Amino acid sequence: MMVEALLPPLLLLLASFTGVCPWRTRQTYVRAGEMVVLYCSHDRHGDAKVIWTSSSSQERDLADMSSAEQTQLGLLVRGRSLVILNASVNNQGNYSCSPGSRLWFSLIVCTPQSRECEERTQYPHICYRQEACTLNCPEVNIPAVSITNITSNGIIWNKPKDGYFSSVEENDHGVYTCTRSYLYRRQEYHMTFTVVLQVKPKEKKKVPVITSPRNRDVFEVDLGATLVVDCKAVMYADLDDVLWFHGKSEVETNNSFPVFYNYTREVKGAEIKMTASLVFKKVSEEDLSKSYTCRLDAVSGSSSFVTITLAQKAHPSYVSLALAVVGVMVVMVLAVVIYVRFKMNITLFLRDTLGCHSSISDGKSYDAFVMCYKSDTDAGLNEDDRKCLESALEERFGYTLCLYDRDVSPGKAAAEAVLDCIEQSRAVVLVPTSPDPGPGSGLLSAIHAALVERQTRLIFIQTETTEATRSGSLPEALQLLGEAGDCVTWKGMSSMPHSSSFWKQLRYHLPAPREASNIKRETFTCSNLGCYLMPE
Ligand SMILES: *[C@@H]1O[C@H](CO)[C@@H](O)[C@H](O)[C@H]1NC(C)=O
Ligand SMILES: *[C@@H]1O[C@H](CO)[C@@H](O)[C@H](O)[C@H]1NC(C)=O
Ligand SMILES: *[C@@H]1O[C@H](CO)[C@@H](O)[C@H](O)[C@H]1NC(C)=O
């Protein structure tokens, strides 16, 4: 602050001592032998007489000199202009003009060898590739048109003619010379300038453009809803504009209309970003049938536009959704029904074909303990049927059985032996027999307790008659066992074939046989006459 405030008075002080304002000295270069004009551009003092002085003429008013003296010095004073027609080293020096604070000119006359002069008198010019290019001969220190007797006699370029290129190329880059000629008293005087042409790659033309929406965009909307469609554009001229139309007519900009548009403009450097917002207060059926056009009017000439339409929002069909859900549910129910209905077949099929055998080692020696109980009716299995059942289980289906009359050591007490057997088996099969060969029904209660305690699987084979009269007629112990286990009904003759449902059920309820190698691929055929071994 301090320095800035002090500087102007200091400089004025300096000027009043030396008579020279250092910041007002203008250096002017002229080639020896050429013309130069110094112009006193004081604008404050109106028509006051301009006094030119030269440092080489003892501060005399040059205008007061006779024209002979002026001619001798090679000078010509014409109002505000000081003309030097044919500059020589003698003209070099300081010139000033007044009124007011003096303007100083430092005239430097260049010899053709002077490098500095060459540089100081070059003027740059830029043109773009493959575009027309006109060089301008500089108008520096040239005589004002108002000076009488000095007339311009044209400009000559060393090349090209008139300094004009119809299409400039990179190799046109270089230094060009123009010479201005003036006539004074039938004598020709010259001023030479050099212009340095620089050829640059073509400048990309900036084209105004609509950035969104895109042409033919469809806006989905619910009837009665409010919709705003923003048309965004980037432009480069103040007069460029963005408008909304439907058909040939412009959309209203008055916001009391149901459809109108408003806009914002944002200037960022050379860019103008404009957003014209088309507002539908409540979208109507009629709006859906129309198309709207956003138009960019550019002063550069190229207008562009995008057209949009509205469409009613499509809601997902609930019918097809419901159908799909019902379909999935039907498939699930079917799958469950099929599984329940064919659970047994599926399980047995897997066991038979894929060899799904129980491989868990639970320390038990038998797959099942087959035990008889006394059937009240004579529908129970007779001796042969029972034997057939046992051998089919062992031979045909590969089960390892514990049989009371075969595997129980005779020495033991019956009850103890039976419990031992149950302990060693993974399942218990209770078979009704007519002549009771078993250990007697007295054991049944003990068996029930043992089964519950050990959680051993129980398959309770019953006859059709037992099934019918189950409640009531059976001893209580048997009833308990029937309820605790899986029941399989023996239907006499029809149950004998190995493909019968009796066998399927029995096998299904039994655990898978442990040792697959025990399966013998032979077929027993049983009848009430006994069992036969049929090679397959
Ligand atoms: C012209 O003025 C400058 C200061 O601005 C000075 O250095 C120079 O010597 C002067 N030249 C002549 C020829 O008086
Ligand atoms: C907009 O339109 C309404 C109704 O047509 C009119 O009363 C109002 O003057 C208009 N406003 C302008 C700013 O034109
Ligand atoms: C344009 O009109 C809408 C609806 O009336 C309004 O929400 C929004 O602010 C307006 N925008 C401008 C820039 O005025």
Short mmCIF file of C-alpha atoms in Angstrom, two decimals, residues 124 139 299 313 321 371 422 424:
data_model
loop_
_atom_site.label_atom_id
_atom_site.label_comp_id
_atom_site.label_asym_id
_atom_site.label_seq_id
_atom_site.Cartn_x
_atom_site.Cartn_y
_atom_site.Cartn_z
CA PRO A 124 2.84 -12.35 -35.68
CA GLU A 139 -0.57 -0.04 -39.53
CA VAL A 299 -27.43 -18.35 -34.24
CA LYS A 313 -46.79 -46.99 -17.45
CA LEU A 321 -48.29 -63.72 -11.67
CA MET A 371 -40.99 -113.36 16.92
CA ILE A 422 -33.91 -107.90 20.84
CA GLN A 424 -28.80 -107.81 19.22
#
